[in-house]
PDB file of C-alpha atoms and ligand atoms in Angstrom:
ATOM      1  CA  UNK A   1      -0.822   7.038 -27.965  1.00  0.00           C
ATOM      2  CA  UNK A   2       1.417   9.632 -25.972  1.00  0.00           C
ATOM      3  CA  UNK A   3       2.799   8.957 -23.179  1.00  0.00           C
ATOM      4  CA  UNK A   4       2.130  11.810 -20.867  1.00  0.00           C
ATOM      5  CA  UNK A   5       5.233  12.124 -18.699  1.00  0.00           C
ATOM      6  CA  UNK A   6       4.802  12.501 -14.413  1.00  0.00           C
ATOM      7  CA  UNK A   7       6.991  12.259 -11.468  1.00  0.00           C
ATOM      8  CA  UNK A   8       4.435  10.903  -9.326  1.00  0.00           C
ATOM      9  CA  UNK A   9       3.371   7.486  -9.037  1.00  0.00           C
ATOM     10  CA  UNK A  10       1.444   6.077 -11.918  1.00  0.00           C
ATOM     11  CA  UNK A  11      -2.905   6.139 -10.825  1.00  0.00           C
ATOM     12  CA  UNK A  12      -5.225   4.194 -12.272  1.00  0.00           C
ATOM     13  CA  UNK A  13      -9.048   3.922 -11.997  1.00  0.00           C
ATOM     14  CA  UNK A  14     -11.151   0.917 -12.833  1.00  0.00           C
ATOM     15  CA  UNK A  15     -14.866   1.355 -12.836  1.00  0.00           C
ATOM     16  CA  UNK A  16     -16.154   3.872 -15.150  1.00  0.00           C
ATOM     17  CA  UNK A  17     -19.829   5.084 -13.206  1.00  0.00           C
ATOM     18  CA  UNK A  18     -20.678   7.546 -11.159  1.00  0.00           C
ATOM     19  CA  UNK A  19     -17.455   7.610  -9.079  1.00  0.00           C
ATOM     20  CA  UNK A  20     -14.730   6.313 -11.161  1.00  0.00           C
ATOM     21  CA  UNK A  21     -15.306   9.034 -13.807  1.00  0.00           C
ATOM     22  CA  UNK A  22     -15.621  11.791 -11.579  1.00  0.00           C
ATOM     23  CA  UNK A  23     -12.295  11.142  -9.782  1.00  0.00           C
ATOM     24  CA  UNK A  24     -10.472  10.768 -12.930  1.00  0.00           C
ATOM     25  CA  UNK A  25     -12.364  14.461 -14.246  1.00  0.00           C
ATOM     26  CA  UNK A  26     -10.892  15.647 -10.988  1.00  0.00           C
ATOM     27  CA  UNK A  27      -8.125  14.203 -11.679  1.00  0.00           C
ATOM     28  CA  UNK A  28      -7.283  16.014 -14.823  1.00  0.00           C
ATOM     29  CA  UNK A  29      -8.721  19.190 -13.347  1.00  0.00           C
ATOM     30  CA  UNK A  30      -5.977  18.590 -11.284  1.00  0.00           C
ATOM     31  CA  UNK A  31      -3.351  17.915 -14.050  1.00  0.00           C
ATOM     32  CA  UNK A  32      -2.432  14.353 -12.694  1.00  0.00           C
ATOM     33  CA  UNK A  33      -2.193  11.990 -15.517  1.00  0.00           C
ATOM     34  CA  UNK A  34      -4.676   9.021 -15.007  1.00  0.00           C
ATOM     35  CA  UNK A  35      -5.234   5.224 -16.390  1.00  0.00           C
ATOM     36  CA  UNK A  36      -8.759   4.162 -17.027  1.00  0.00           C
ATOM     37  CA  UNK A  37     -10.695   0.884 -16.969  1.00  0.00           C
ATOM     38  CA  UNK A  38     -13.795  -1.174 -17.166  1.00  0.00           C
ATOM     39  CA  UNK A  39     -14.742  -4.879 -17.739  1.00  0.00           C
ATOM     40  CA  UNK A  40     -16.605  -2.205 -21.331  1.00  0.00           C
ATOM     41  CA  UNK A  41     -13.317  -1.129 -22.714  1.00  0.00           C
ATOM     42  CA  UNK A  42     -15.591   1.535 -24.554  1.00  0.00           C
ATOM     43  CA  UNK A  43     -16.452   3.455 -21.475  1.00  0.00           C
ATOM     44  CA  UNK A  44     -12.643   3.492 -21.164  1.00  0.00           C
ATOM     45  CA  UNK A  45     -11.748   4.618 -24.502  1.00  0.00           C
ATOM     46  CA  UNK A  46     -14.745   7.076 -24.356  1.00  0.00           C
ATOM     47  CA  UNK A  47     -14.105   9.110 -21.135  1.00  0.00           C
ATOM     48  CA  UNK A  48     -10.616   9.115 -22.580  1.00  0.00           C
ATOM     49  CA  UNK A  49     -11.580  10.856 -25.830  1.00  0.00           C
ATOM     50  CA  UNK A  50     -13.919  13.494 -23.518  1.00  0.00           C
ATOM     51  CA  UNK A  51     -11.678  14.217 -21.418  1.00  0.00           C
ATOM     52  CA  UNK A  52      -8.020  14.230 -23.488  1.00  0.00           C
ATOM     53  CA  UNK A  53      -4.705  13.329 -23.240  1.00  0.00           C
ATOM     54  CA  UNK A  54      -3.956  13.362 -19.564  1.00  0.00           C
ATOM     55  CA  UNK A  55      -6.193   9.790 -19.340  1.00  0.00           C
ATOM     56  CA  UNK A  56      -4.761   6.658 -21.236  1.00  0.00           C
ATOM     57  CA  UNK A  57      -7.466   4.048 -21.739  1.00  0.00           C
ATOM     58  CA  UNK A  58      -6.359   0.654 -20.757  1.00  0.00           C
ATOM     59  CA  UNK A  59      -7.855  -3.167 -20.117  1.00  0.00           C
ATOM     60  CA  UNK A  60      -7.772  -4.589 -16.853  1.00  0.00           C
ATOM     61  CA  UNK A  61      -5.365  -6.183 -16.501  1.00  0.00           C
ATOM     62  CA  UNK A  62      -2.859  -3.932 -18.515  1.00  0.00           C
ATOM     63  CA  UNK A  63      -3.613  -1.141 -15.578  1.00  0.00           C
ATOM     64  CA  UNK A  64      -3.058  -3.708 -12.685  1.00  0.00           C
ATOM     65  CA  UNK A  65       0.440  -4.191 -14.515  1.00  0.00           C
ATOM     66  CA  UNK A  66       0.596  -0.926 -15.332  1.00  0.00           C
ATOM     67  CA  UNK A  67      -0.364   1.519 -12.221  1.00  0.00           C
ATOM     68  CA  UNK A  68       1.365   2.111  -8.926  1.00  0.00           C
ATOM     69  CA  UNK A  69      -1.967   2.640  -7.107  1.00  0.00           C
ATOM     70  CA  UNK A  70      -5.177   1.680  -8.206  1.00  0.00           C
ATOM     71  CA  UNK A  71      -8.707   3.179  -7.288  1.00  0.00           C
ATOM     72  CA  UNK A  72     -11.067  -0.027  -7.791  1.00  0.00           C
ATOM     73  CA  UNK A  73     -14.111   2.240  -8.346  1.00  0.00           C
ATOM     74  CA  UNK A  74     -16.729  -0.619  -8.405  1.00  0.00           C
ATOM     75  CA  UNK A  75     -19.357  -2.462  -6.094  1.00  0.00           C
ATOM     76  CA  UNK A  76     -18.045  -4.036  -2.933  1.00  0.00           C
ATOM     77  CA  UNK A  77     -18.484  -8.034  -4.250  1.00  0.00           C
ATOM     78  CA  UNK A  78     -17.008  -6.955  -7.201  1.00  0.00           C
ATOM     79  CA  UNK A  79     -13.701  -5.752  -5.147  1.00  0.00           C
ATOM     80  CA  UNK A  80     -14.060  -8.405  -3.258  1.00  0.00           C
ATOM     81  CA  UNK A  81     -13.880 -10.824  -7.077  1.00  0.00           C
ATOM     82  CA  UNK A  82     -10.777  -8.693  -8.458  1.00  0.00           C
ATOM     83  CA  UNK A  83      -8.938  -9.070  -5.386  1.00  0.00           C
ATOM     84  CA  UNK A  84      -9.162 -12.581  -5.432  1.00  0.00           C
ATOM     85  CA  UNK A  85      -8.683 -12.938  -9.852  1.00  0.00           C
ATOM     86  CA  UNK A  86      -5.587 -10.700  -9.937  1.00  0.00           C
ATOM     87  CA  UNK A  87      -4.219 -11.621  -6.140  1.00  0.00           C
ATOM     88  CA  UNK A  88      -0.426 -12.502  -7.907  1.00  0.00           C
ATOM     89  CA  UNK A  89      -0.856  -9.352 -10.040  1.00  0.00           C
ATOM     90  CA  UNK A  90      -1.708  -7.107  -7.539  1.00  0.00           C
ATOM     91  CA  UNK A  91       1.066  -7.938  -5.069  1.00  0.00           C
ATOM     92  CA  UNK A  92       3.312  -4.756  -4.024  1.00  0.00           C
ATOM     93  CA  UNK A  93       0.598  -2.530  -5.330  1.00  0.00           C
ATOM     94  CA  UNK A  94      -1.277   0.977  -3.436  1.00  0.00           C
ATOM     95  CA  UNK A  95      -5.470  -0.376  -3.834  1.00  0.00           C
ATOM     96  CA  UNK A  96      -7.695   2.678  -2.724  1.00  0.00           C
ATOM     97  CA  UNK A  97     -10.992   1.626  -1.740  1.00  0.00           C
ATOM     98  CA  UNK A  98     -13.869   4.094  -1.903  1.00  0.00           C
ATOM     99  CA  UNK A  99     -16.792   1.287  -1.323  1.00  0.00           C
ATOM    100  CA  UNK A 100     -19.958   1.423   0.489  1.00  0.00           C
ATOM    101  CA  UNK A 101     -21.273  -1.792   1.361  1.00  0.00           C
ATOM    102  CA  UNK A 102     -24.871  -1.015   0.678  1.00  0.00           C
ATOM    103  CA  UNK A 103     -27.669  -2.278  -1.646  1.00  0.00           C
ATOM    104  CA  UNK A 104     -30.669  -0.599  -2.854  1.00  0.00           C
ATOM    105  CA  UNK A 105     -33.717  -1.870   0.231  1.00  0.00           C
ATOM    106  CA  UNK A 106     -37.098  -2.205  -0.908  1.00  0.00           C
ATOM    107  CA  UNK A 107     -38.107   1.482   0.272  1.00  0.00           C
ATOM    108  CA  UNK A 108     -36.157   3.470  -2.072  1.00  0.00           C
ATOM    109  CA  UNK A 109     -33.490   3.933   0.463  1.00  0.00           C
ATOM    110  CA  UNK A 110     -30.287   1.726   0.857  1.00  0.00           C
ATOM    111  CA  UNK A 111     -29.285  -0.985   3.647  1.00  0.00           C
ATOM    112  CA  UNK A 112     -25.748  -2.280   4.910  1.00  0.00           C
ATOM    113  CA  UNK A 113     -24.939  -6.005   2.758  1.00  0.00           C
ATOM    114  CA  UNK A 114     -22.389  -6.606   5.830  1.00  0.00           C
ATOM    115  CA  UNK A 115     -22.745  -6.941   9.537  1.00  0.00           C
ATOM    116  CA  UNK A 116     -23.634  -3.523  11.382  1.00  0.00           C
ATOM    117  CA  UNK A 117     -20.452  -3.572  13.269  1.00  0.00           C
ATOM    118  CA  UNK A 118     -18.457  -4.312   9.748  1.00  0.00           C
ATOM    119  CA  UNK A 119     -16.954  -2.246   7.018  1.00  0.00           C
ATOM    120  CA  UNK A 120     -15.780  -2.773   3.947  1.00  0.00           C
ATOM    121  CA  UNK A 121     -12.391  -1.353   4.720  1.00  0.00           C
ATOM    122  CA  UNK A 122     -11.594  -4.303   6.959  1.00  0.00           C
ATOM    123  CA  UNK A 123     -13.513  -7.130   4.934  1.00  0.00           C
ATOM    124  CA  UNK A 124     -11.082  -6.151   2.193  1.00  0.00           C
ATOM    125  CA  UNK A 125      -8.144  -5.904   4.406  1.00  0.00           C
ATOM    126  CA  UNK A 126      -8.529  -9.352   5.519  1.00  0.00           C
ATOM    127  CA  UNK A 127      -8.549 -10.704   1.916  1.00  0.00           C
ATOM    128  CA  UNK A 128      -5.710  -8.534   0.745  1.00  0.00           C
ATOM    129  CA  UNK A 129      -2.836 -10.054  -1.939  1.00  0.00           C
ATOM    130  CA  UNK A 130       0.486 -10.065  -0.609  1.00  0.00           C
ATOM    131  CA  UNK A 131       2.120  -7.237  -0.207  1.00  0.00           C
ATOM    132  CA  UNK A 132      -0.501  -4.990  -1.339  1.00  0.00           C
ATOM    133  CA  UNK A 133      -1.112  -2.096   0.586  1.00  0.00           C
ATOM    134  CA  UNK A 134      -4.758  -0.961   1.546  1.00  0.00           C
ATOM    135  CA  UNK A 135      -6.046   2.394   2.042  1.00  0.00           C
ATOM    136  CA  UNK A 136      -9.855   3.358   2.355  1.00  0.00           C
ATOM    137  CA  UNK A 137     -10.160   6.778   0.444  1.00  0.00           C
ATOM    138  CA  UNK A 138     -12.565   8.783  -2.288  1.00  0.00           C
ATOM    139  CA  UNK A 139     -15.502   7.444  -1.025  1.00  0.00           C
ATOM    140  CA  UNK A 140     -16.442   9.763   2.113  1.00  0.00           C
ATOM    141  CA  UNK A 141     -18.862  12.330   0.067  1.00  0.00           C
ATOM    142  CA  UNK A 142     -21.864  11.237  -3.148  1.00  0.00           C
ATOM    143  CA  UNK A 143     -21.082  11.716  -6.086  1.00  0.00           C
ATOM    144  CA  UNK A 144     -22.504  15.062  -6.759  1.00  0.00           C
ATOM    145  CA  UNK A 145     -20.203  16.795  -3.889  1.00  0.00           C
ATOM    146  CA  UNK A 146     -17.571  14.864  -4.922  1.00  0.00           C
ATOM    147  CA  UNK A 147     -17.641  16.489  -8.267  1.00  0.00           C
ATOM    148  CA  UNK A 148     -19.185  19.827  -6.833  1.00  0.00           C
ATOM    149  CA  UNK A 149     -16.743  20.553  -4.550  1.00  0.00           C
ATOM    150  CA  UNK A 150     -13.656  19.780  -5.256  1.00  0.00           C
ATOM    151  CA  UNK A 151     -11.096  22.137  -5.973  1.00  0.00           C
ATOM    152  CA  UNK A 152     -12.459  24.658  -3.947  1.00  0.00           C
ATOM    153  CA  UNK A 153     -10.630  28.152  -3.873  1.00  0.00           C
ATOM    154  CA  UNK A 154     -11.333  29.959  -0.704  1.00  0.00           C
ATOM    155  CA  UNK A 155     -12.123  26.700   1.532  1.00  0.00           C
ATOM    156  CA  UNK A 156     -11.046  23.667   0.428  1.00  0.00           C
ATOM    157  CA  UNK A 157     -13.470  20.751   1.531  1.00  0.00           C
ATOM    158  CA  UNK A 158     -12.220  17.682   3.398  1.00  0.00           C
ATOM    159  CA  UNK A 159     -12.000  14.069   1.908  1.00  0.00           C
ATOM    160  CA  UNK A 160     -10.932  11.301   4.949  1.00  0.00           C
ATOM    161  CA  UNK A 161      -9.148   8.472   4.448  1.00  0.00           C
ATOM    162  CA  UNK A 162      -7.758   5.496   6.846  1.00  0.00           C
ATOM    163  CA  UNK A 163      -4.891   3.145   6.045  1.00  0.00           C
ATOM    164  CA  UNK A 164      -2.845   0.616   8.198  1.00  0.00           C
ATOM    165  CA  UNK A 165       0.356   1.465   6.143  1.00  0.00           C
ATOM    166  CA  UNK A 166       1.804   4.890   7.103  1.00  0.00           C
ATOM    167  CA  UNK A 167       4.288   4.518   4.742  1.00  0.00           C
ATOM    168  CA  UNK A 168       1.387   5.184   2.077  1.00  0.00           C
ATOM    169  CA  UNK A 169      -0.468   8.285   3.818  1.00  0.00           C
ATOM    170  CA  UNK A 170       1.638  10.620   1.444  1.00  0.00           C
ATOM    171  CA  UNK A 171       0.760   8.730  -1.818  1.00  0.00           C
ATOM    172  CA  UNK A 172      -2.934   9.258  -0.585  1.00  0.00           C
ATOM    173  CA  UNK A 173      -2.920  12.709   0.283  1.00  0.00           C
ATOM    174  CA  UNK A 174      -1.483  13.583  -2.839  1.00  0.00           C
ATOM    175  CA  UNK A 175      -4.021  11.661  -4.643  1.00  0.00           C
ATOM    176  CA  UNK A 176      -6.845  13.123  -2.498  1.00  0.00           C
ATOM    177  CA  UNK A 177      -5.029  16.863  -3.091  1.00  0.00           C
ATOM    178  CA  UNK A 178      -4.857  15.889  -7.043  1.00  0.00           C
ATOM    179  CA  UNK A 179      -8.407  15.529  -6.829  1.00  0.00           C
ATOM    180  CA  UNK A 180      -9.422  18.955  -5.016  1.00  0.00           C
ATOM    181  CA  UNK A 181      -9.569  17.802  -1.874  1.00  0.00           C
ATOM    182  CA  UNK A 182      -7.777  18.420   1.708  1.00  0.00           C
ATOM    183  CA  UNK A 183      -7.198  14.486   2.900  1.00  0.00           C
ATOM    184  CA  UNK A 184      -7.217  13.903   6.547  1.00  0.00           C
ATOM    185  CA  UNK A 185      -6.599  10.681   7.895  1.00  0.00           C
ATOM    186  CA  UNK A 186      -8.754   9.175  10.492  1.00  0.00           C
ATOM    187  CA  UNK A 187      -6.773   6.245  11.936  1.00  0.00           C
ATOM    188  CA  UNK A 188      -5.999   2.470  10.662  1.00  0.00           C
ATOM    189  CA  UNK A 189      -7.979   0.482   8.734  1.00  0.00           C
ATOM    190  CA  UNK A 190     -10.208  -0.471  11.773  1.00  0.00           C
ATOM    191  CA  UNK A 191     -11.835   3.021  11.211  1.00  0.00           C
ATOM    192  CA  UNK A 192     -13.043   2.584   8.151  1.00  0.00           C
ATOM    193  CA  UNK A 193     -16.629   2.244   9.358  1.00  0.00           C
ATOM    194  CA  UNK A 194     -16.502   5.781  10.411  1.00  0.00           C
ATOM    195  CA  UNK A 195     -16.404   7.078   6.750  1.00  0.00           C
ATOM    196  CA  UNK A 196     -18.653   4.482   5.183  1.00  0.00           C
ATOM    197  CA  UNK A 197     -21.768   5.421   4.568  1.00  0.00           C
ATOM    198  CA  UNK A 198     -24.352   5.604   7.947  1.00  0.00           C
ATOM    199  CA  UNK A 199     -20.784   6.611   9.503  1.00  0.00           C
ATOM    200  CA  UNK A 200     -20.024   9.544  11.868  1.00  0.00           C
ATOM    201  CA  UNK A 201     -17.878  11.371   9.537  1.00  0.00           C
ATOM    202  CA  UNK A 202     -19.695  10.091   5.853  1.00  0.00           C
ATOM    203  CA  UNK A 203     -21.793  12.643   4.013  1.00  0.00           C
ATOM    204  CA  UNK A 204     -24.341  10.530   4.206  1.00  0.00           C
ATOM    205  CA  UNK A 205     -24.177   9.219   7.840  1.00  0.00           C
ATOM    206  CA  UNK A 206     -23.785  11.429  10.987  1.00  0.00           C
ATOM    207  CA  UNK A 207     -21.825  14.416   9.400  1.00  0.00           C
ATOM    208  CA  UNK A 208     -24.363  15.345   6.261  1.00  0.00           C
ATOM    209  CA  UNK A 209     -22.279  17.549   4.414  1.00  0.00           C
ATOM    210  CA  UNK A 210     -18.885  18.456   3.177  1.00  0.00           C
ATOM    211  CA  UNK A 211     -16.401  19.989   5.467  1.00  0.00           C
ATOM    212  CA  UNK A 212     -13.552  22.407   5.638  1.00  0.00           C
ATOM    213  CA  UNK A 213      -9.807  21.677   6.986  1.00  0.00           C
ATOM    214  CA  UNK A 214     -11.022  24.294   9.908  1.00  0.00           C
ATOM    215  CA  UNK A 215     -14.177  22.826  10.749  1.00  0.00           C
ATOM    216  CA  UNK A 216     -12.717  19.648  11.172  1.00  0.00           C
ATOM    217  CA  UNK A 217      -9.694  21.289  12.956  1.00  0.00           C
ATOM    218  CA  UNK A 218     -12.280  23.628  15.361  1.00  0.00           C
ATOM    219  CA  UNK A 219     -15.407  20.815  15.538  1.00  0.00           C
ATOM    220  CA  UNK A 220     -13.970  17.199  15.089  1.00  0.00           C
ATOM    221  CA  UNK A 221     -10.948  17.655  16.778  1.00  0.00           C
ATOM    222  CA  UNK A 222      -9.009  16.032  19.151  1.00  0.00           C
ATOM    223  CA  UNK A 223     -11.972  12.952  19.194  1.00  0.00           C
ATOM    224  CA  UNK A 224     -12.002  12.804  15.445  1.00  0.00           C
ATOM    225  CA  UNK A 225      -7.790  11.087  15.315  1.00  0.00           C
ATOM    226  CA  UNK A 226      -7.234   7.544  17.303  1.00  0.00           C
TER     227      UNK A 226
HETATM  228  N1  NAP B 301     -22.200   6.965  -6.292  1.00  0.00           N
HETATM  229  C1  NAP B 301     -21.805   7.516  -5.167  1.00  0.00           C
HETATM  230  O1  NAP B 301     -22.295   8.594  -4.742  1.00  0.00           O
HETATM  231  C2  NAP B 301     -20.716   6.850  -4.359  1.00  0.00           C
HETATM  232  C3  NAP B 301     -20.117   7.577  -3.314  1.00  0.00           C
HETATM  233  C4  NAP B 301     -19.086   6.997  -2.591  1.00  0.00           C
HETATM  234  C5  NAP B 301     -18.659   5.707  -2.901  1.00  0.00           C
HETATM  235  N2  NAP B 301     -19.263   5.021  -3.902  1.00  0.00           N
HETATM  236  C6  NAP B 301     -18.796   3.657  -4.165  1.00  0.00           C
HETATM  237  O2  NAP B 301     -18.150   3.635  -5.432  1.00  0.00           O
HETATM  238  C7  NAP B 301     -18.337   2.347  -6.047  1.00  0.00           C
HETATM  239  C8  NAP B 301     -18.920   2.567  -7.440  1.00  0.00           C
HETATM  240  O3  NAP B 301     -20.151   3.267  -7.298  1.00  0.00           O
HETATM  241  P1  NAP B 301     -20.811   3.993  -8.541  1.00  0.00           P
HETATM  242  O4  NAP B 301     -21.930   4.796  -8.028  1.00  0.00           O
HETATM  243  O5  NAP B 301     -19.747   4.648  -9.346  1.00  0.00           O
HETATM  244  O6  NAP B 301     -21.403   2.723  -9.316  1.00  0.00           O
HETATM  245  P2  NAP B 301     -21.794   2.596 -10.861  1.00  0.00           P
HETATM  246  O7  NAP B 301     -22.168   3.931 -11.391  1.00  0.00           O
HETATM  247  O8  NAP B 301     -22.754   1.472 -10.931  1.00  0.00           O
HETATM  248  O9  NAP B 301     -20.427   2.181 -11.565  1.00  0.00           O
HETATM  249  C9  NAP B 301     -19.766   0.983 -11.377  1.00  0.00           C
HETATM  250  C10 NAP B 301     -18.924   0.772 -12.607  1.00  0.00           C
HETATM  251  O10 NAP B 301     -18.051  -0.316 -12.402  1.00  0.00           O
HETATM  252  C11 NAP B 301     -18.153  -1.193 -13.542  1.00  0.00           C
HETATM  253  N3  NAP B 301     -17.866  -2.527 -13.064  1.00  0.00           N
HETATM  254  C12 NAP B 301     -18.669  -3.334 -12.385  1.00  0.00           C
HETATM  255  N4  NAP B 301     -18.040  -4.473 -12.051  1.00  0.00           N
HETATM  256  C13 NAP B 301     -16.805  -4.365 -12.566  1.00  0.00           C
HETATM  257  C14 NAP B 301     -15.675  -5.200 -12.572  1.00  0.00           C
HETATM  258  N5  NAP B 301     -15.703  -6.394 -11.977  1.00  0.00           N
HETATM  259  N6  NAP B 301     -14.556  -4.763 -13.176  1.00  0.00           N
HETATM  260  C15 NAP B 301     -14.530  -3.548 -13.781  1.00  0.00           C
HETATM  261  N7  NAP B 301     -15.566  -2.705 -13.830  1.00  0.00           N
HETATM  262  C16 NAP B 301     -16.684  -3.111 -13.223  1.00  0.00           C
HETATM  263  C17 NAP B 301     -19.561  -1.029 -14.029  1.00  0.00           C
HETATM  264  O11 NAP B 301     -19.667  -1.444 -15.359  1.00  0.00           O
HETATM  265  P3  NAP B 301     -20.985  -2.191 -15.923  1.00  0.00           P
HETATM  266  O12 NAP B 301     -21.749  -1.140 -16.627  1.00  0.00           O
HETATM  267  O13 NAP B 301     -20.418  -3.225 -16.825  1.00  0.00           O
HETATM  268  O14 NAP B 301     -21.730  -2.800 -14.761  1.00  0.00           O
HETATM  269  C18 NAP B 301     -19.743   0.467 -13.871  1.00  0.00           C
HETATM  270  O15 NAP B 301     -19.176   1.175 -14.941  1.00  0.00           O
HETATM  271  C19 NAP B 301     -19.278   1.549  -5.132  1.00  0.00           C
HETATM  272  O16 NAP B 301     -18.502   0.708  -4.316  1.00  0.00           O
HETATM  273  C20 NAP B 301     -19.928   2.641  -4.280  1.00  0.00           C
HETATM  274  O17 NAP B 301     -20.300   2.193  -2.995  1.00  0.00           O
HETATM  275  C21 NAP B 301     -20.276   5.563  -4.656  1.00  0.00           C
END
């Protein structure tokens, strides 16, 4: 298989559903190459072959070894599991975290798995391998804005992220910008309920919708930085 050739640090998504295959689409709309996985190498191999040679199919573990940050697009227990199977393998490594802790209820709607005043970003901090660096990204709008409107020509749509680890806040935005997307950060790790879902600035919590660079800038701002 070619190697496709970038100066940016190596990205890598496992978890091929709803939100691991539309970031690496946007991705390669984007022309940043990208490494895929799932526990079904097939789903792997197959968004690989739909989408060309900007995506390399890979196992699991081959991409841990492999990537310089890794998107672990899958359910929050099952982040919680790979953090804890590949803790040696994952040390020194970016891990972007797009989870909502939420499960289906038994109205049709979805509840919180974790306490109300939790998030995911900080469960997973907690239980982070050495050395790894955290940042909670990808995961602010559903799946259907997130492939809807990204890359955006006349107003660019906001993705937020948080992260204890400045030194990591350009590897982000440039992964958040690769994907169509203006990133603005929202403050440390300890935000992170903020842009979980039922949050003030999720899609699906308080805010309700996508929003520009200058609505954020005119609307959200100063409150919206700690
Ligand atoms: N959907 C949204 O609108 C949305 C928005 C923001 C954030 N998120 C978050 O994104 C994450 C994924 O959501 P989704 O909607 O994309 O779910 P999904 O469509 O169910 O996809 C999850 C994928 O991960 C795979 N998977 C499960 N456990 C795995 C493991 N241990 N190792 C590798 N692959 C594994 C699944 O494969 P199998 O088929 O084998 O189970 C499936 O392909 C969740 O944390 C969710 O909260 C989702």
């Amino acid at each position: 298989m070619t190697q496709i050739k970038s100066n940016k640090p190596k990205v890598a998504v496992i978890g091929m559903g709803n939100i691991g295959t539309t970031i690496a689409t946007n991705l390669v709309k984007g022309n940043r190459p990208v490494i895929v996985a799932d526990r079904k190498m097939e789903k792997a191999t197959g968004l690989a072959k739909k989408l060309g040679a900007l995506v390399q199919p890979m196992d699991i573990p081959a991409t841990i070894k492999e990537a310089d940050i890794i998107v672990l697009a899958i359910w929050f227990d099952a982040i919680k599991e790979l953090l804890h199977k590949y803790a040696t393998e994952l040390q020194g490594k970016i891990i972007v975290d797009p989870s909502n802790p939420i499960a289906p209820d038994d109205k049709g709607g979805f509840k919180k798995i974790i306490g109300e005043n939790e998030s995911a970003g900080e469960i997973l901090s907690s239980i982070l391998p050495t050395k790894a660096k955290l940042a909670k990204a990808l995961g602010t709008l559903g799946v259907a804005s997130l492939a809807a409107a990204a890359f955006r020509h006349a107003e660019t749509a906001v993705l937020f992220y948080t992260t204890d680890d400045t030194s990591i806040n350009e590897d982000i935005e440039q992964l958040i910008r690769d994907n169509g997307f203006e990133p603005v950060r929202v403050g440390g790790i300890n935000q992170s309920i903020r842009i979980e879902v039922f949050g003030d600035l999720h899609e699906f919590g308080a805010l309700g919708k996508t929003v520009t660079a200058a609505e954020v800038k005119e609307k959200l701002h100063p409150q919206l930085f700690i």
